[in-house]
Short mmCIF file of C-alpha atoms in Angstrom, two decimals:
data_model
loop_
_atom_site.label_atom_id
_atom_site.label_comp_id
_atom_site.label_asym_id
_atom_site.label_seq_id
_atom_site.Cartn_x
_atom_site.Cartn_y
_atom_site.Cartn_z
CA MET A 1 46.77 123.11 115.25
CA SER A 2 49.66 122.97 112.80
CA GLU A 3 51.31 119.85 111.50
CA ASP A 4 54.44 120.76 113.49
CA ALA A 5 52.43 120.95 116.70
CA ARG A 6 50.59 117.68 116.03
CA SER A 7 53.83 115.88 115.27
CA TYR A 8 55.58 117.21 118.34
CA THR A 9 54.43 114.14 120.28
CA ASN A 10 56.77 112.15 118.04
CA VAL A 11 59.81 114.28 118.84
CA LYS A 12 60.98 112.01 121.63
CA TRP A 13 60.88 109.04 119.28
CA ARG A 14 62.92 110.85 116.65
CA VAL A 15 65.49 111.74 119.29
CA TYR A 16 65.46 108.18 120.62
CA ARG A 17 66.02 106.73 117.15
CA ARG A 18 68.86 109.19 116.63
CA ILE A 19 70.59 108.17 119.84
CA ARG A 20 70.02 104.48 119.11
CA THR A 21 71.55 104.59 115.62
CA ASP A 22 74.31 107.20 116.01
CA LEU A 23 77.42 106.36 118.04
CA ILE A 24 78.23 110.03 118.61
CA ALA A 25 74.73 110.61 119.97
CA LYS A 26 75.08 107.52 122.18
CA LEU A 27 78.37 108.80 123.56
CA GLY A 28 76.88 112.18 124.35
CA ALA A 29 73.83 110.61 125.98
CA VAL A 30 75.97 108.29 128.12
CA ILE A 31 78.12 111.19 129.34
CA VAL A 32 75.07 113.32 130.14
CA VAL A 33 73.28 110.51 131.98
CA PHE A 34 76.43 109.66 133.91
CA SER A 35 76.96 113.30 134.90
CA ILE A 36 73.37 113.67 136.07
CA ALA A 37 73.65 110.39 137.99
CA MET A 38 76.80 111.61 139.75
CA ALA A 39 75.10 114.88 140.61
CA ALA A 40 72.04 113.07 141.99
CA PHE A 41 74.26 110.71 143.97
CA SER A 42 76.19 113.56 145.59
CA ILE A 43 72.98 115.39 146.51
CA VAL A 44 71.45 112.31 148.15
CA ASP A 45 74.70 111.23 149.80
CA ASP A 46 75.53 114.69 151.14
CA PHE A 47 72.16 115.94 152.34
CA LEU A 48 70.34 112.71 153.20
CA LEU A 49 73.06 110.20 154.07
CA SER A 50 75.69 112.55 155.54
CA GLU A 51 78.39 111.32 153.13
CA LEU A 52 77.94 107.70 154.23
CA VAL A 53 78.35 106.17 150.77
CA ILE A 54 81.25 108.33 149.60
CA GLU A 55 83.13 107.71 152.86
CA THR A 56 82.57 103.96 152.54
CA LEU A 57 83.66 103.74 148.88
CA LEU A 58 86.28 106.50 148.79
CA HIS A 59 86.91 109.31 151.27
CA ASP A 60 85.08 112.25 152.80
CA PRO A 61 85.44 115.06 150.22
CA TYR A 62 85.59 117.62 153.03
CA GLU A 63 88.04 115.82 155.33
CA LEU A 64 91.41 117.56 155.78
CA ASN A 65 94.56 115.45 156.11
CA PRO A 66 97.69 117.65 156.22
CA ASN A 67 99.88 114.56 156.59
CA ASN A 68 98.81 113.34 153.14
CA ARG A 69 98.84 116.59 151.16
CA LEU A 70 99.52 116.47 147.40
CA ALA A 71 99.78 112.68 147.37
CA GLU A 72 100.18 111.16 143.91
CA PRO A 73 97.41 108.97 142.45
CA SER A 74 97.33 105.58 144.14
CA LEU A 75 94.93 102.77 144.99
CA ALA A 76 93.90 104.65 148.12
CA HIS A 77 93.47 107.93 146.23
CA PRO A 78 92.96 107.18 142.49
CA PHE A 79 93.07 110.91 141.59
CA GLY A 80 95.56 111.87 144.30
CA THR A 81 94.99 114.50 147.00
CA ASP A 82 95.03 118.30 147.08
CA GLU A 83 97.12 120.73 149.13
CA GLN A 84 94.97 120.05 152.18
CA GLY A 85 95.03 116.29 151.84
CA ARG A 86 91.47 115.97 150.55
CA ASP A 87 90.66 113.20 148.10
CA ILE A 88 90.40 114.68 144.60
CA LEU A 89 88.22 111.89 143.17
CA ALA A 90 85.60 112.39 145.89
CA ARG A 91 85.67 116.15 145.33
CA VAL A 92 85.38 115.76 141.54
CA ILE A 93 82.30 113.58 142.04
CA TYR A 94 80.75 116.06 144.46
CA GLY A 95 81.71 118.91 142.13
CA THR A 96 79.41 117.45 139.48
CA ARG A 97 76.47 118.49 141.65
CA THR A 98 77.44 122.15 141.51
CA SER A 99 77.94 122.17 137.75
CA ILE A 100 74.65 120.39 136.97
CA ILE A 101 72.55 122.42 139.42
CA VAL A 102 73.96 125.74 138.24
CA GLY A 103 73.77 124.72 134.58
CA VAL A 104 70.20 123.45 134.69
CA GLY A 105 69.02 126.25 136.98
CA SER A 106 70.47 129.04 134.86
CA VAL A 107 69.14 127.53 131.63
CA LEU A 108 65.64 127.15 133.07
CA PHE A 109 65.75 130.73 134.37
CA ALA A 110 66.92 132.05 131.00
CA ALA A 111 64.45 129.90 129.05
CA ILE A 112 61.40 130.94 131.06
CA ILE A 113 62.13 134.64 130.71
CA GLY A 114 63.65 134.54 127.23
CA VAL A 115 60.97 132.33 125.65
CA SER A 116 58.17 134.41 127.17
CA LEU A 117 59.77 137.62 125.94
CA GLY A 118 60.46 136.20 122.48
CA ILE A 119 56.88 135.03 121.92
CA VAL A 120 55.30 138.22 123.23
CA THR A 121 57.51 140.55 121.18
CA ALA A 122 57.01 138.51 118.01
CA TYR A 123 53.24 138.34 118.43
CA TYR A 124 52.58 142.00 119.22
CA GLY A 125 55.37 143.51 117.11
CA GLY A 126 55.65 147.28 116.76
CA LEU A 127 56.70 149.18 119.88
CA VAL A 128 56.65 146.08 122.08
CA ASP A 129 59.01 144.29 119.69
CA ASN A 130 61.34 147.27 119.39
CA VAL A 131 61.61 147.85 123.14
CA GLY A 132 62.03 144.17 123.97
CA MET A 133 64.66 143.45 121.34
CA ARG A 134 66.59 146.65 122.03
CA ALA A 135 66.78 145.59 125.67
CA MET A 136 68.17 142.25 124.52
CA ASP A 137 70.69 144.07 122.32
CA VAL A 138 71.88 145.99 125.37
CA LEU A 139 72.45 142.75 127.27
CA LEU A 140 74.19 141.20 124.26
CA ALA A 141 76.57 144.17 124.16
CA PHE A 142 78.20 142.74 127.29
CA PRO A 143 80.08 139.44 127.17
CA ALA A 144 78.05 136.92 129.17
CA ILE A 145 80.81 136.23 131.67
CA LEU A 146 81.39 139.94 132.35
CA LEU A 147 77.67 140.55 132.79
CA ALA A 148 77.52 137.65 135.24
CA ILE A 149 80.49 139.04 137.19
CA ALA A 150 78.81 142.44 137.41
CA LEU A 151 75.58 140.88 138.68
CA LEU A 152 77.43 138.70 141.20
CA ALA A 153 79.15 141.79 142.56
CA SER A 154 75.75 143.01 143.74
CA LEU A 155 74.07 139.67 144.44
CA GLY A 156 76.93 138.06 146.34
CA ARG A 157 78.10 134.43 146.20
CA GLY A 158 75.98 131.31 146.40
CA PHE A 159 73.93 128.93 144.26
CA THR A 160 70.98 131.27 143.85
CA SER A 161 73.12 134.26 142.93
CA ILE A 162 75.16 132.47 140.29
CA ILE A 163 72.04 130.88 138.76
CA ILE A 164 70.37 134.29 138.47
CA ALA A 165 73.53 135.96 137.14
CA LEU A 166 74.12 133.36 134.43
CA GLY A 167 70.40 133.12 133.69
CA VAL A 168 70.16 136.85 133.00
CA ALA A 169 73.24 136.65 130.78
CA TYR A 170 71.64 133.90 128.64
CA VAL A 171 68.13 135.39 128.38
CA PRO A 172 68.90 137.21 125.07
CA SER A 173 69.88 134.01 123.24
CA PHE A 174 66.57 132.32 124.13
CA ALA A 175 64.57 135.47 123.37
CA ARG A 176 66.08 135.91 119.91
CA VAL A 177 65.79 132.25 118.95
CA THR A 178 62.16 132.08 120.10
CA ARG A 179 61.24 135.38 118.46
CA SER A 180 62.72 134.25 115.14
CA LYS A 181 60.64 131.08 115.13
CA ALA A 182 57.50 132.77 116.46
CA LEU A 183 57.61 135.38 113.69
CA SER A 184 57.33 132.65 111.08
CA VAL A 185 54.61 130.83 113.01
CA LYS A 186 52.25 133.69 113.92
CA SER A 187 51.18 134.24 110.29
CA ASP A 188 50.17 130.59 109.78
CA GLU A 189 46.53 129.81 109.13
CA TYR A 190 45.90 127.92 112.37
CA VAL A 191 47.01 130.97 114.42
CA THR A 192 44.77 133.24 112.37
CA ALA A 193 41.89 130.79 112.78
CA ALA A 194 42.36 130.76 116.56
CA GLU A 195 42.27 134.57 116.62
CA VAL A 196 39.14 134.71 114.45
CA MET A 197 37.41 132.19 116.70
CA GLY A 198 38.01 134.51 119.64
CA TYR A 199 40.63 132.52 121.53
CA PRO A 200 42.19 134.55 124.37
CA THR A 201 45.65 135.90 123.55
CA ARG A 202 47.18 133.72 126.24
CA ASP A 203 45.74 130.57 124.62
CA VAL A 204 46.99 131.63 121.20
CA LEU A 205 50.49 132.18 122.55
CA VAL A 206 50.66 129.05 124.74
CA ASP A 207 48.63 126.55 122.74
CA GLU A 208 49.27 127.59 119.15
CA ILE A 209 52.61 129.38 118.90
CA LEU A 210 54.72 127.99 121.75
CA PRO A 211 54.52 124.28 120.75
CA ASN A 212 55.93 125.15 117.33
CA CYS A 213 58.93 126.88 118.91
CA PHE A 214 60.01 123.91 121.02
CA THR A 215 62.58 122.55 118.58
CA PRO A 216 64.95 125.56 118.54
CA ILE A 217 64.35 126.09 122.28
CA ILE A 218 65.40 122.54 123.13
CA VAL A 219 68.51 122.76 120.97
CA GLN A 220 69.42 126.17 122.38
CA GLY A 221 68.94 124.89 125.91
CA THR A 222 71.25 121.93 125.41
CA PHE A 223 74.10 124.04 124.06
CA THR A 224 73.55 126.80 126.63
CA LEU A 225 73.79 124.25 129.43
CA ALA A 226 77.27 123.28 128.24
CA VAL A 227 78.29 126.95 128.13
CA ALA A 228 76.83 127.51 131.61
CA ILE A 229 78.97 124.69 133.04
CA ILE A 230 82.11 126.36 131.66
CA ALA A 231 80.95 129.75 132.94
CA GLU A 232 80.31 128.38 136.43
CA ALA A 233 83.78 126.86 136.51
CA GLY A 234 85.28 130.16 135.36
CA LEU A 235 83.41 132.17 137.99
CA SER A 236 84.42 129.70 140.71
CA PHE A 237 88.01 129.89 139.49
CA LEU A 238 87.84 133.66 139.99
CA GLY A 239 86.39 133.25 143.46
CA LEU A 240 82.87 134.39 142.50
CA GLY A 241 81.06 131.07 142.53
CA VAL A 242 79.54 129.11 145.40
CA ASN A 243 80.98 129.42 148.88
CA PRO A 244 83.77 127.05 149.99
CA PRO A 245 84.12 124.34 151.15
CA THR A 246 81.49 123.24 148.62
CA PRO A 247 83.46 121.23 146.03
CA THR A 248 83.44 122.76 142.55
CA TRP A 249 85.66 122.07 139.59
CA GLY A 250 86.49 125.76 139.22
CA ILE A 251 87.63 126.14 142.84
CA MET A 252 89.74 123.01 142.47
CA LEU A 253 91.44 124.42 139.39
CA SER A 254 92.01 127.71 141.18
CA GLY A 255 93.74 125.94 144.04
CA ALA A 256 95.76 123.77 141.63
CA GLN A 257 97.28 126.59 139.59
CA GLN A 258 100.26 127.09 141.92
CA TYR A 259 101.00 123.35 141.93
CA ILE A 260 100.59 122.74 138.20
CA THR A 261 104.27 121.82 137.71
CA THR A 262 104.67 119.78 140.89
CA ALA A 263 101.27 118.08 141.24
CA TRP A 264 99.97 117.49 137.71
CA TRP A 265 97.03 115.37 138.91
CA TYR A 266 95.54 118.22 140.91
CA SER A 267 94.60 120.26 137.82
CA LEU A 268 94.29 117.38 135.35
CA PHE A 269 91.27 115.56 136.74
CA PRO A 270 88.98 118.56 137.45
CA GLY A 271 89.90 119.88 133.99
CA LEU A 272 89.04 116.54 132.41
CA ALA A 273 85.73 116.50 134.27
CA ILE A 274 84.79 119.86 132.76
CA MET A 275 85.95 118.85 129.29
CA VAL A 276 84.13 115.51 129.23
CA THR A 277 80.89 116.89 130.67
CA VAL A 278 80.77 119.81 128.25
CA LEU A 279 81.66 117.51 125.36
CA GLY A 280 78.78 115.21 126.30
CA PHE A 281 76.21 118.01 126.30
CA ASN A 282 77.56 119.39 123.01
CA LEU A 283 77.45 115.98 121.31
CA LEU A 284 73.94 115.35 122.58
CA GLY A 285 72.80 118.84 121.57
CA ASP A 286 74.22 118.38 118.09
CA SER A 287 72.42 115.06 117.71
CA ILE A 288 69.12 116.49 118.98
CA ARG A 289 69.43 119.34 116.50
CA ASP A 290 69.98 116.90 113.65
CA ALA A 291 67.08 114.72 114.76
CA LEU A 292 64.64 117.62 115.07
CA ASP A 293 65.75 119.47 111.96
CA PRO A 294 65.46 117.24 108.88
CA GLN A 295 66.83 120.05 106.70
CA SER A 296 70.20 119.84 108.49
CA GLY A 297 70.86 116.55 106.75
CA GLY A 298 71.75 115.01 110.06
CA GLU A 299 69.58 111.97 109.49
CA GLU A 300 72.01 110.86 106.82
CA ARG A 301 74.98 110.84 109.17
CA ARG A 302 75.71 107.48 110.78
CA LEU A 303 78.83 106.02 112.35
#
């Protein structure tokens, strides 16, 4: 086992120290934790408690009230209401669920396939490497959002469809990052020793090579999650995301575009939710990269 693999158990402590000593990392971590907490709250409240908590504290995010349409922000509706009289704050909170589920789901889908492909192509090389990487080049030839739109056209709308569509679009980035790291790892002495000792190929790939690829995979996953949140909002804005009336930030922005000059709050708060959430994941991803890559010089940066 390499030194990198043996020291991987200390990765969480390096990341923890980074977050503890860096204000930017703290900010990113707080935003990410808050977003995940809001997503978890909306899942529990919606599916287990039938919106009991959100109705008690705010308003039902699905309740229509034509008599209170496009109401300005007030104590009763801190973020105002939309064109159907629904409370925007409640819908922004519930919209966090969609963004986090789609983001995490698509990243996991892309990571599982991309990492597996990257390790296998790097280890075997030759024809396997050429075929695998040329397939990734074909996918990279299409902008991720356009590839996702094309896949959604055949898969239809819904959580599962959008997770698969975005996951396929992000597979090449994980495959290339993993392959690059695996190429430098597979020639190390501990991998050669495992092969000489007769370890099965699966054990060599999973136990010897994969642990040494975790650092770039984790960093790539954090940044890809932020991109996936933007992509989900864009697809929902175009009407290709999850099915209404499920609250999503993209659908809210789509409905707000015709009221942007008369009801500024309608587009402002969903847009801010996207911006702050993506900023949090980017800040955290940047800090994790600095903590896991001493050569980046990130350990010297403190605020």
